[in-house]
Short mmCIF file of the N, C-alpha and C atoms (twelve columns), coordinates in Angstrom:
data_MODEL
# 
_entry.id   MODEL 
# 
loop_
_atom_site.group_PDB 
_atom_site.id 
_atom_site.type_symbol 
_atom_site.label_atom_id 
_atom_site.label_alt_id 
_atom_site.label_comp_id 
_atom_site.label_asym_id 
_atom_site.label_seq_id 
_atom_site.Cartn_x 
_atom_site.Cartn_y 
_atom_site.Cartn_z 
_atom_site.pdbx_PDB_model_num 
ATOM 1   N N  . MET A 1   -16.509 -6.775  11.993  1 
ATOM 2   C CA . MET A 1   -15.236 -7.476  11.902  1 
ATOM 3   C C  . MET A 1   -14.114 -6.494  12.170  1 
ATOM 4   N N  . THR A 2   -13.020 -7.014  12.626  1 
ATOM 5   C CA . THR A 2   -11.867 -6.190  12.944  1 
ATOM 6   C C  . THR A 2   -10.828 -6.283  11.837  1 
ATOM 7   N N  . LEU A 3   -9.834  -5.451  11.970  1 
ATOM 8   C CA . LEU A 3   -8.710  -5.457  11.046  1 
ATOM 9   C C  . LEU A 3   -7.447  -5.657  11.860  1 
ATOM 10  N N  . THR A 4   -6.662  -6.623  11.468  1 
ATOM 11  C CA . THR A 4   -5.377  -6.872  12.106  1 
ATOM 12  C C  . THR A 4   -4.289  -6.409  11.150  1 
ATOM 13  N N  . ILE A 5   -3.321  -5.686  11.679  1 
ATOM 14  C CA . ILE A 5   -2.240  -5.152  10.857  1 
ATOM 15  C C  . ILE A 5   -0.908  -5.567  11.467  1 
ATOM 16  N N  . LYS A 6   -0.070  -6.179  10.650  1 
ATOM 17  C CA . LYS A 6   1.268   -6.562  11.095  1 
ATOM 18  C C  . LYS A 6   2.290   -5.924  10.171  1 
ATOM 19  N N  . GLU A 7   3.355   -5.466  10.757  1 
ATOM 20  C CA . GLU A 7   4.420   -4.796  9.997   1 
ATOM 21  C C  . GLU A 7   5.689   -5.623  10.069  1 
ATOM 22  N N  . ARG A 8   6.348   -5.703  8.912   1 
ATOM 23  C CA . ARG A 8   7.645   -6.388  8.833   1 
ATOM 24  C C  . ARG A 8   8.559   -5.509  7.997   1 
ATOM 25  N N  . ARG A 9   9.765   -5.305  8.472   1 
ATOM 26  C CA . ARG A 9   10.715  -4.467  7.741   1 
ATOM 27  C C  . ARG A 9   11.855  -5.309  7.190   1 
ATOM 28  N N  . THR A 10  12.219  -4.979  5.967   1 
ATOM 29  C CA . THR A 10  13.398  -5.561  5.358   1 
ATOM 30  C C  . THR A 10  14.286  -4.393  4.942   1 
ATOM 31  N N  . LYS A 11  15.421  -4.700  4.409   1 
ATOM 32  C CA . LYS A 11  16.284  -3.616  3.935   1 
ATOM 33  C C  . LYS A 11  15.693  -2.912  2.721   1 
ATOM 34  N N  . ALA A 12  14.904  -3.624  1.938   1 
ATOM 35  C CA . ALA A 12  14.370  -3.064  0.698   1 
ATOM 36  C C  . ALA A 12  13.006  -2.413  0.850   1 
ATOM 37  N N  . ALA A 13  12.217  -2.861  1.829   1 
ATOM 38  C CA . ALA A 13  10.841  -2.362  1.915   1 
ATOM 39  C C  . ALA A 13  10.256  -2.618  3.295   1 
ATOM 40  N N  . THR A 14  9.192   -1.904  3.551   1 
ATOM 41  C CA . THR A 14  8.356   -2.204  4.707   1 
ATOM 42  C C  . THR A 14  7.137   -2.933  4.174   1 
ATOM 43  N N  . VAL A 15  6.839   -4.078  4.769   1 
ATOM 44  C CA . VAL A 15  5.690   -4.872  4.361   1 
ATOM 45  C C  . VAL A 15  4.642   -4.765  5.455   1 
ATOM 46  N N  . LEU A 16  3.459   -4.321  5.061   1 
ATOM 47  C CA . LEU A 16  2.360   -4.217  5.997   1 
ATOM 48  C C  . LEU A 16  1.291   -5.221  5.576   1 
ATOM 49  N N  . ALA A 17  1.039   -6.205  6.424   1 
ATOM 50  C CA . ALA A 17  0.055   -7.247  6.121   1 
ATOM 51  C C  . ALA A 17  -1.227  -6.952  6.881   1 
ATOM 52  N N  . ALA A 18  -2.321  -6.855  6.142   1 
ATOM 53  C CA . ALA A 18  -3.628  -6.592  6.743   1 
ATOM 54  C C  . ALA A 18  -4.472  -7.854  6.666   1 
ATOM 55  N N  . ALA A 19  -5.319  -8.061  7.686   1 
ATOM 56  C CA . ALA A 19  -6.218  -9.209  7.704   1 
ATOM 57  C C  . ALA A 19  -7.561  -8.768  8.257   1 
ATOM 58  N N  . GLY A 20  -8.624  -9.139  7.547   1 
ATOM 59  C CA . GLY A 20  -9.969  -8.777  7.975   1 
ATOM 60  C C  . GLY A 20  -10.648 -7.909  6.934   1 
ATOM 61  N N  . GLU A 21  -11.454 -6.973  7.404   1 
ATOM 62  C CA . GLU A 21  -12.181 -6.072  6.519   1 
ATOM 63  C C  . GLU A 21  -11.647 -4.651  6.643   1 
ATOM 64  N N  . ILE A 22  -11.553 -3.979  5.505   1 
ATOM 65  C CA . ILE A 22  -11.197 -2.559  5.503   1 
ATOM 66  C C  . ILE A 22  -12.486 -1.820  5.183   1 
ATOM 67  N N  . ASN A 23  -13.083 -1.230  6.215   1 
ATOM 68  C CA . ASN A 23  -14.367 -0.560  6.066   1 
ATOM 69  C C  . ASN A 23  -14.360 0.750   6.848   1 
ATOM 70  N N  . SER A 24  -15.529 1.358   7.033   1 
ATOM 71  C CA . SER A 24  -15.591 2.653   7.707   1 
ATOM 72  C C  . SER A 24  -15.108 2.580   9.151   1 
ATOM 73  N N  . GLU A 25  -15.222 1.425   9.775   1 
ATOM 74  C CA . GLU A 25  -14.775 1.279   11.157  1 
ATOM 75  C C  . GLU A 25  -13.276 1.039   11.274  1 
ATOM 76  N N  . THR A 26  -12.664 0.449   10.254  1 
ATOM 77  C CA . THR A 26  -11.259 0.050   10.359  1 
ATOM 78  C C  . THR A 26  -10.315 0.857   9.473   1 
ATOM 79  N N  . SER A 27  -10.855 1.620   8.532   1 
ATOM 80  C CA . SER A 27  -9.984  2.320   7.582   1 
ATOM 81  C C  . SER A 27  -9.116  3.381   8.256   1 
ATOM 82  N N  . GLY A 28  -9.617  4.015   9.305   1 
ATOM 83  C CA . GLY A 28  -8.811  4.997   10.031  1 
ATOM 84  C C  . GLY A 28  -7.596  4.369   10.679  1 
ATOM 85  N N  . GLN A 29  -7.783  3.174   11.220  1 
ATOM 86  C CA . GLN A 29  -6.677  2.418   11.819  1 
ATOM 87  C C  . GLN A 29  -5.604  2.128   10.769  1 
ATOM 88  N N  . LEU A 30  -6.044  1.725   9.581   1 
ATOM 89  C CA . LEU A 30  -5.095  1.424   8.502   1 
ATOM 90  C C  . LEU A 30  -4.372  2.689   8.055   1 
ATOM 91  N N  . LEU A 31  -5.110  3.773   7.901   1 
ATOM 92  C CA . LEU A 31  -4.497  5.037   7.482   1 
ATOM 93  C C  . LEU A 31  -3.471  5.511   8.503   1 
ATOM 94  N N  . ASP A 32  -3.810  5.401   9.793   1 
ATOM 95  C CA . ASP A 32  -2.882  5.815   10.848  1 
ATOM 96  C C  . ASP A 32  -1.586  5.004   10.827  1 
ATOM 97  N N  . LYS A 33  -1.664  3.785   10.348  1 
ATOM 98  C CA . LYS A 33  -0.468  2.940   10.267  1 
ATOM 99  C C  . LYS A 33  0.329   3.209   8.985   1 
ATOM 100 N N  . LEU A 34  -0.381  3.446   7.875   1 
ATOM 101 C CA . LEU A 34  0.289   3.585   6.578   1 
ATOM 102 C C  . LEU A 34  0.955   4.936   6.363   1 
ATOM 103 N N  . LEU A 35  0.297   6.027   6.728   1 
ATOM 104 C CA . LEU A 35  0.859   7.353   6.424   1 
ATOM 105 C C  . LEU A 35  2.242   7.583   7.026   1 
ATOM 106 N N  . PRO A 36  2.482   7.247   8.289   1 
ATOM 107 C CA . PRO A 36  3.849   7.419   8.806   1 
ATOM 108 C C  . PRO A 36  4.876   6.580   8.043   1 
ATOM 109 N N  . LEU A 37  4.479   5.396   7.596   1 
ATOM 110 C CA . LEU A 37  5.406   4.556   6.840   1 
ATOM 111 C C  . LEU A 37  5.744   5.194   5.496   1 
ATOM 112 N N  . VAL A 38  4.756   5.766   4.838   1 
ATOM 113 C CA . VAL A 38  5.006   6.461   3.565   1 
ATOM 114 C C  . VAL A 38  5.940   7.641   3.794   1 
ATOM 115 N N  . ARG A 39  5.727   8.362   4.869   1 
ATOM 116 C CA . ARG A 39  6.529   9.554   5.144   1 
ATOM 117 C C  . ARG A 39  7.977   9.216   5.479   1 
ATOM 118 N N  . GLU A 40  8.237   7.965   5.888   1 
ATOM 119 C CA . GLU A 40  9.614   7.528   6.123   1 
ATOM 120 C C  . GLU A 40  10.406  7.455   4.825   1 
ATOM 121 N N  . GLY A 41  9.711   7.261   3.709   1 
ATOM 122 C CA . GLY A 41  10.372  7.277   2.416   1 
ATOM 123 C C  . GLY A 41  10.832  5.945   1.885   1 
ATOM 124 N N  . GLN A 42  10.629  4.863   2.627   1 
ATOM 125 C CA . GLN A 42  11.048  3.543   2.157   1 
ATOM 126 C C  . GLN A 42  9.912   2.907   1.357   1 
ATOM 127 N N  . THR A 43  10.274  2.076   0.398   1 
ATOM 128 C CA . THR A 43  9.292   1.344   -0.391  1 
ATOM 129 C C  . THR A 43  8.333   0.627   0.546   1 
ATOM 130 N N  . LEU A 44  7.056   0.666   0.184   1 
ATOM 131 C CA . LEU A 44  6.016   0.070   1.014   1 
ATOM 132 C C  . LEU A 44  5.233   -0.950  0.205   1 
ATOM 133 N N  . ARG A 45  5.079   -2.127  0.779   1 
ATOM 134 C CA . ARG A 45  4.264   -3.155  0.145   1 
ATOM 135 C C  . ARG A 45  3.117   -3.475  1.089   1 
ATOM 136 N N  . ILE A 46  1.895   -3.400  0.581   1 
ATOM 137 C CA . ILE A 46  0.710   -3.688  1.371   1 
ATOM 138 C C  . ILE A 46  0.199   -5.062  0.960   1 
ATOM 139 N N  . ASP A 47  0.252   -6.000  1.883   1 
ATOM 140 C CA . ASP A 47  -0.167  -7.375  1.631   1 
ATOM 141 C C  . ASP A 47  -1.637  -7.510  2.020   1 
ATOM 142 N N  . LEU A 48  -2.481  -7.768  1.024   1 
ATOM 143 C CA . LEU A 48  -3.927  -7.846  1.241   1 
ATOM 144 C C  . LEU A 48  -4.471  -9.267  1.138   1 
ATOM 145 N N  . LYS A 49  -3.610  -10.273 1.180   1 
ATOM 146 C CA . LYS A 49  -4.093  -11.635 0.942   1 
ATOM 147 C C  . LYS A 49  -5.114  -12.098 1.976   1 
ATOM 148 N N  . ALA A 50  -5.089  -11.547 3.174   1 
ATOM 149 C CA . ALA A 50  -6.051  -11.945 4.209   1 
ATOM 150 C C  . ALA A 50  -7.178  -10.919 4.373   1 
ATOM 151 N N  . VAL A 51  -7.282  -9.976  3.443   1 
ATOM 152 C CA . VAL A 51  -8.376  -8.993  3.485   1 
ATOM 153 C C  . VAL A 51  -9.554  -9.580  2.715   1 
ATOM 154 N N  . THR A 52  -10.696 -9.634  3.383   1 
ATOM 155 C CA . THR A 52  -11.875 -10.256 2.788   1 
ATOM 156 C C  . THR A 52  -12.842 -9.262  2.170   1 
ATOM 157 N N  . TYR A 53  -12.711 -7.984  2.513   1 
ATOM 158 C CA . TYR A 53  -13.668 -6.987  2.040   1 
ATOM 159 C C  . TYR A 53  -13.031 -5.604  2.104   1 
ATOM 160 N N  . VAL A 54  -13.304 -4.781  1.086   1 
ATOM 161 C CA . VAL A 54  -12.874 -3.383  1.087   1 
ATOM 162 C C  . VAL A 54  -14.084 -2.536  0.703   1 
ATOM 163 N N  . SER A 55  -14.469 -1.622  1.590   1 
ATOM 164 C CA . SER A 55  -15.598 -0.730  1.325   1 
ATOM 165 C C  . SER A 55  -15.104 0.544   0.643   1 
ATOM 166 N N  . SER A 56  -16.028 1.443   0.375   1 
ATOM 167 C CA . SER A 56  -15.635 2.728   -0.218  1 
ATOM 168 C C  . SER A 56  -14.709 3.498   0.720   1 
ATOM 169 N N  . ALA A 57  -14.895 3.358   2.025   1 
ATOM 170 C CA . ALA A 57  -13.995 4.011   2.981   1 
ATOM 171 C C  . ALA A 57  -12.589 3.426   2.882   1 
ATOM 172 N N  . GLY A 58  -12.509 2.115   2.668   1 
ATOM 173 C CA . GLY A 58  -11.209 1.476   2.487   1 
ATOM 174 C C  . GLY A 58  -10.530 1.923   1.212   1 
ATOM 175 N N  . LEU A 59  -11.323 2.047   0.142   1 
ATOM 176 C CA . LEU A 59  -10.766 2.544   -1.121  1 
ATOM 177 C C  . LEU A 59  -10.265 3.973   -0.963  1 
ATOM 178 N N  . ARG A 60  -11.017 4.778   -0.249  1 
ATOM 179 C CA . ARG A 60  -10.612 6.165   -0.012  1 
ATOM 180 C C  . ARG A 60  -9.290  6.200   0.752   1 
ATOM 181 N N  . THR A 61  -9.146  5.317   1.728   1 
ATOM 182 C CA . THR A 61  -7.894  5.230   2.490   1 
ATOM 183 C C  . THR A 61  -6.723  4.894   1.578   1 
ATOM 184 N N  . LEU A 62  -6.908  3.911   0.713   1 
ATOM 185 C CA . LEU A 62  -5.843  3.546   -0.225  1 
ATOM 186 C C  . LEU A 62  -5.514  4.692   -1.177  1 
ATOM 187 N N  . LEU A 63  -6.530  5.460   -1.570  1 
ATOM 188 C CA . LEU A 63  -6.294  6.610   -2.444  1 
ATOM 189 C C  . LEU A 63  -5.479  7.683   -1.725  1 
ATOM 190 N N  . VAL A 64  -5.781  7.944   -0.464  1 
ATOM 191 C CA . VAL A 64  -5.010  8.923   0.313   1 
ATOM 192 C C  . VAL A 64  -3.558  8.475   0.419   1 
ATOM 193 N N  . VAL A 65  -3.349  7.192   0.672   1 
ATOM 194 C CA . VAL A 65  -1.990  6.652   0.767   1 
ATOM 195 C C  . VAL A 65  -1.281  6.786   -0.576  1 
ATOM 196 N N  . TYR A 66  -1.969  6.464   -1.651  1 
ATOM 197 C CA . TYR A 66  -1.389  6.588   -2.994  1 
ATOM 198 C C  . TYR A 66  -0.946  8.025   -3.261  1 
ATOM 199 N N  . ARG A 67  -1.823  8.969   -2.975  1 
ATOM 200 C CA . ARG A 67  -1.492  10.393  -3.232  1 
ATOM 201 C C  . ARG A 67  -0.315  10.854  -2.383  1 
ATOM 202 N N  . GLU A 68  -0.305  10.462  -1.138  1 
ATOM 203 C CA . GLU A 68  0.810   10.832  -0.258  1 
ATOM 204 C C  . GLU A 68  2.116   10.217  -0.765  1 
ATOM 205 N N  . ALA A 69  2.045   8.974   -1.211  1 
ATOM 206 C CA . ALA A 69  3.239   8.303   -1.727  1 
ATOM 207 C C  . ALA A 69  3.735   8.971   -3.002  1 
ATOM 208 N N  . GLN A 70  2.821   9.343   -3.882  1 
ATOM 209 C CA . GLN A 70  3.207   10.049  -5.110  1 
ATOM 210 C C  . GLN A 70  3.908   11.360  -4.762  1 
ATOM 211 N N  . HIS A 71  3.367   12.080  -3.813  1 
ATOM 212 C CA . HIS A 71  3.956   13.369  -3.397  1 
ATOM 213 C C  . HIS A 71  5.354   13.160  -2.812  1 
ATOM 214 N N  . ALA A 72  5.531   12.060  -2.061  1 
ATOM 215 C CA . ALA A 72  6.812   11.787  -1.407  1 
ATOM 216 C C  . ALA A 72  7.784   11.012  -2.294  1 
ATOM 217 N N  . GLY A 73  7.327   10.564  -3.466  1 
ATOM 218 C CA . GLY A 73  8.186   9.786   -4.344  1 
ATOM 219 C C  . GLY A 73  8.459   8.383   -3.819  1 
ATOM 220 N N  . VAL A 74  7.494   7.823   -3.127  1 
ATOM 221 C CA . VAL A 74  7.633   6.502   -2.518  1 
ATOM 222 C C  . VAL A 74  6.835   5.486   -3.325  1 
ATOM 223 N N  . ALA A 75  7.450   4.345   -3.597  1 
ATOM 224 C CA . ALA A 75  6.762   3.270   -4.314  1 
ATOM 225 C C  . ALA A 75  5.884   2.497   -3.335  1 
ATOM 226 N N  . VAL A 76  4.615   2.333   -3.706  1 
ATOM 227 C CA . VAL A 76  3.681   1.530   -2.915  1 
ATOM 228 C C  . VAL A 76  3.094   0.474   -3.827  1 
ATOM 229 N N  . THR A 77  3.201   -0.783  -3.413  1 
ATOM 230 C CA . THR A 77  2.632   -1.865  -4.207  1 
ATOM 231 C C  . THR A 77  1.660   -2.663  -3.346  1 
ATOM 232 N N  . LEU A 78  0.724   -3.318  -4.014  1 
ATOM 233 C CA . LEU A 78  -0.226  -4.193  -3.345  1 
ATOM 234 C C  . LEU A 78  0.105   -5.627  -3.730  1 
ATOM 235 N N  . SER A 79  0.026   -6.519  -2.760  1 
ATOM 236 C CA . SER A 79  0.246   -7.928  -3.075  1 
ATOM 237 C C  . SER A 79  -0.863  -8.761  -2.446  1 
ATOM 238 N N  . GLY A 80  -1.047  -9.958  -2.984  1 
ATOM 239 C CA . GLY A 80  -2.020  -10.880 -2.430  1 
ATOM 240 C C  . GLY A 80  -3.457  -10.424 -2.543  1 
ATOM 241 N N  . VAL A 81  -3.774  -9.653  -3.553  1 
ATOM 242 C CA . VAL A 81  -5.133  -9.127  -3.699  1 
ATOM 243 C C  . VAL A 81  -6.062  -10.267 -4.130  1 
ATOM 244 N N  . SER A 82  -7.067  -10.558 -3.291  1 
ATOM 245 C CA . SER A 82  -8.002  -11.643 -3.592  1 
ATOM 246 C C  . SER A 82  -8.878  -11.270 -4.789  1 
ATOM 247 N N  . ASP A 83  -9.520  -12.259 -5.365  1 
ATOM 248 C CA . ASP A 83  -10.400 -12.006 -6.502  1 
ATOM 249 C C  . ASP A 83  -11.526 -11.035 -6.146  1 
ATOM 250 N N  . GLU A 84  -12.097 -11.171 -4.954  1 
ATOM 251 C CA . GLU A 84  -13.197 -10.303 -4.537  1 
ATOM 252 C C  . GLU A 84  -12.734 -8.844  -4.411  1 
ATOM 253 N N  . VAL A 85  -11.608 -8.652  -3.754  1 
ATOM 254 C CA . VAL A 85  -11.074 -7.298  -3.570  1 
ATOM 255 C C  . VAL A 85  -10.598 -6.749  -4.911  1 
ATOM 256 N N  . ARG A 86  -9.975  -7.579  -5.721  1 
ATOM 257 C CA . ARG A 86  -9.533  -7.158  -7.054  1 
ATOM 258 C C  . ARG A 86  -10.721 -6.693  -7.893  1 
ATOM 259 N N  . PHE A 87  -11.845 -7.402  -7.806  1 
ATOM 260 C CA . PHE A 87  -13.036 -7.019  -8.561  1 
ATOM 261 C C  . PHE A 87  -13.499 -5.621  -8.173  1 
ATOM 262 N N  . VAL A 88  -13.592 -5.354  -6.888  1 
ATOM 263 C CA . VAL A 88  -14.030 -4.038  -6.403  1 
ATOM 264 C C  . VAL A 88  -13.050 -2.954  -6.848  1 
ATOM 265 N N  . MET A 89  -11.767 -3.229  -6.708  1 
ATOM 266 C CA . MET A 89  -10.763 -2.229  -7.080  1 
ATOM 267 C C  . MET A 89  -10.732 -2.008  -8.586  1 
ATOM 268 N N  . SER A 90  -10.952 -3.047  -9.348  1 
ATOM 269 C CA . SER A 90  -10.976 -2.923  -10.803 1 
ATOM 270 C C  . SER A 90  -12.209 -2.151  -11.263 1 
ATOM 271 N N  . ALA A 91  -13.353 -2.483  -10.703 1 
ATOM 272 C CA . ALA A 91  -14.609 -1.839  -11.102 1 
ATOM 273 C C  . ALA A 91  -14.606 -0.343  -10.794 1 
ATOM 274 N N  . THR A 92  -13.863 0.052   -9.771  1 
ATOM 275 C CA . THR A 92  -13.815 1.466   -9.386  1 
ATOM 276 C C  . THR A 92  -12.598 2.198   -9.938  1 
ATOM 277 N N  . GLY A 93  -11.733 1.488   -10.655 1 
ATOM 278 C CA . GLY A 93  -10.560 2.118   -11.247 1 
ATOM 279 C C  . GLY A 93  -9.357  2.205   -10.326 1 
ATOM 280 N N  . PHE A 94  -9.451  1.650   -9.131  1 
ATOM 281 C CA . PHE A 94  -8.353  1.765   -8.176  1 
ATOM 282 C C  . PHE A 94  -7.150  0.918   -8.533  1 
ATOM 283 N N  . LEU A 95  -7.335  -0.131  -9.306  1 
ATOM 284 C CA . LEU A 95  -6.184  -0.942  -9.696  1 
ATOM 285 C C  . LEU A 95  -5.217  -0.161  -10.581 1 
ATOM 286 N N  . ASP A 96  -5.717  0.876   -11.233 1 
ATOM 287 C CA . ASP A 96  -4.855  1.690   -12.087 1 
ATOM 288 C C  . ASP A 96  -3.812  2.463   -11.288 1 
ATOM 289 N N  . PHE A 97  -4.059  2.668   -10.001 1 
ATOM 290 C CA . PHE A 97  -3.145  3.450   -9.176  1 
ATOM 291 C C  . PHE A 97  -1.961  2.647   -8.646  1 
ATOM 292 N N  . PHE A 98  -2.135  1.359   -8.495  1 
ATOM 293 C CA . PHE A 98  -1.135  0.545   -7.818  1 
ATOM 294 C C  . PHE A 98  -0.582  -0.559  -8.716  1 
ATOM 295 N N  . GLU A 99  0.678   -0.907  -8.474  1 
ATOM 296 C CA . GLU A 99  1.221   -2.136  -9.033  1 
ATOM 297 C C  . GLU A 99  0.683   -3.253  -8.157  1 
ATOM 298 N N  . THR A 100 0.228   -4.328  -8.786  1 
ATOM 299 C CA . THR A 100 -0.323  -5.434  -8.011  1 
ATOM 300 C C  . THR A 100 0.141   -6.763  -8.572  1 
ATOM 301 N N  . GLY A 101 -0.121  -7.803  -7.831  1 
ATOM 302 C CA . GLY A 101 0.059   -9.154  -8.321  1 
ATOM 303 C C  . GLY A 101 1.486   -9.630  -8.353  1 
ATOM 304 N N  . GLU A 102 1.704   -10.613 -9.197  1 
ATOM 305 C CA . GLU A 102 2.989   -11.299 -9.254  1 
ATOM 306 C C  . GLU A 102 4.134   -10.383 -9.658  1 
ATOM 307 N N  . ALA A 103 3.877   -9.458  -10.543 1 
ATOM 308 C CA . ALA A 103 4.951   -8.555  -10.969 1 
ATOM 309 C C  . ALA A 103 5.437   -7.710  -9.799  1 
ATOM 310 N N  . ALA A 104 4.513   -7.199  -9.014  1 
ATOM 311 C CA . ALA A 104 4.891   -6.383  -7.854  1 
ATOM 312 C C  . ALA A 104 5.620   -7.222  -6.818  1 
ATOM 313 N N  . GLU A 105 5.137   -8.434  -6.578  1 
ATOM 314 C CA . GLU A 105 5.785   -9.307  -5.607  1 
ATOM 315 C C  . GLU A 105 7.175   -9.715  -6.070  1 
ATOM 316 N N  . ALA A 106 7.326   -9.995  -7.347  1 
ATOM 317 C CA . ALA A 106 8.638   -10.363 -7.885  1 
ATOM 318 C C  . ALA A 106 9.615   -9.198  -7.767  1 
ATOM 319 N N  . GLU A 107 9.160   -8.002  -8.050  1 
ATOM 320 C CA . GLU A 107 10.015  -6.818  -7.930  1 
ATOM 321 C C  . GLU A 107 10.418  -6.589  -6.477  1 
ATOM 322 N N  . ALA A 108 9.482   -6.749  -5.550  1 
ATOM 323 C CA . ALA A 108 9.795   -6.577  -4.137  1 
ATOM 324 C C  . ALA A 108 10.815  -7.616  -3.674  1 
ATOM 325 N N  . ALA A 109 10.659  -8.850  -4.119  1 
ATOM 326 C CA . ALA A 109 11.618  -9.902  -3.766  1 
ATOM 327 C C  . ALA A 109 12.993  -9.594  -4.350  1 
ATOM 328 N N  . ARG A 110 13.023  -9.094  -5.586  1 
ATOM 329 C CA . ARG A 110 14.296  -8.738  -6.221  1 
ATOM 330 C C  . ARG A 110 14.995  -7.637  -5.425  1 
ATOM 331 N N  . ARG A 111 14.245  -6.621  -5.026  1 
ATOM 332 C CA . ARG A 111 14.830  -5.523  -4.246  1 
ATOM 333 C C  . ARG A 111 15.352  -6.014  -2.905  1 
ATOM 334 N N  . GLU A 112 14.607  -6.918  -2.286  1 
ATOM 335 C CA . GLU A 112 15.033  -7.467  -1.013  1 
ATOM 336 C C  . GLU A 112 16.331  -8.250  -1.147  1 
ATOM 337 N N  . ARG A 113 16.436  -9.081  -2.199  1 
ATOM 338 C CA . ARG A 113 17.665  -9.826  -2.434  1 
ATOM 339 C C  . ARG A 113 18.838  -8.889  -2.687  1 
ATOM 340 N N  . LEU A 114 18.608  -7.854  -3.473  1 
ATOM 341 C CA . LEU A 114 19.656  -6.887  -3.777  1 
ATOM 342 C C  . LEU A 114 20.122  -6.165  -2.518  1 
ATOM 343 N N  . ALA A 115 19.185  -5.770  -1.680  1 
ATOM 344 C CA . ALA A 115 19.532  -5.086  -0.446  1 
ATOM 345 C C  . ALA A 115 20.331  -6.002  0.485   1 
ATOM 346 N N  . THR A 116 19.976  -7.273  0.517   1 
ATOM 347 C CA . THR A 116 20.678  -8.234  1.354   1 
ATOM 348 C C  . THR A 116 22.115  -8.414  0.874   1 
ATOM 349 N N  . ARG A 117 22.291  -8.490  -0.440  1 
ATOM 350 C CA . ARG A 117 23.647  -8.628  -0.999  1 
ATOM 351 C C  . ARG A 117 24.472  -7.397  -0.734  1 
ATOM 352 N N  . THR A 118 23.872  -6.230  -0.853  1 
ATOM 353 C CA . THR A 118 24.580  -4.979  -0.651  1 
ATOM 354 C C  . THR A 118 25.019  -4.825  0.795   1 
ATOM 355 N N  . ALA A 119 24.202  -5.329  1.730   1 
ATOM 356 C CA . ALA A 119 24.508  -5.219  3.146   1 
ATOM 357 C C  . ALA A 119 25.667  -6.101  3.581   1 
ATOM 358 N N  . ARG A 120 25.962  -7.122  2.814   1 
ATOM 359 C CA . ARG A 120 27.045  -8.049  3.181   1 
ATOM 360 C C  . ARG A 120 28.361  -7.453  2.987   1 
# 
């Protein structure tokens, strides 16, 4: 299976939406897209609602992104995490690294609204 990645920028964050599987064949593609975004320094939200599977290589990719973001002082949140992907991330302890779920999405929406008001 392939991985499709779409990027959308707002004033408050860069949203990267992934669809498909994050595995040994596709994790490099995801890493190549995420690391430059983290290095830009803007808040990053990774939308995983269309991701059906994450392998150990995918988890490793997310860990590299997390560490790079921590070093750069960049907030990275996950949204749309399916039950299957959430189970894998929870069982391996990866959910502890990221803000996820409704709280992260609500915060991202709040930041976006604030940025829009400030720009006016």
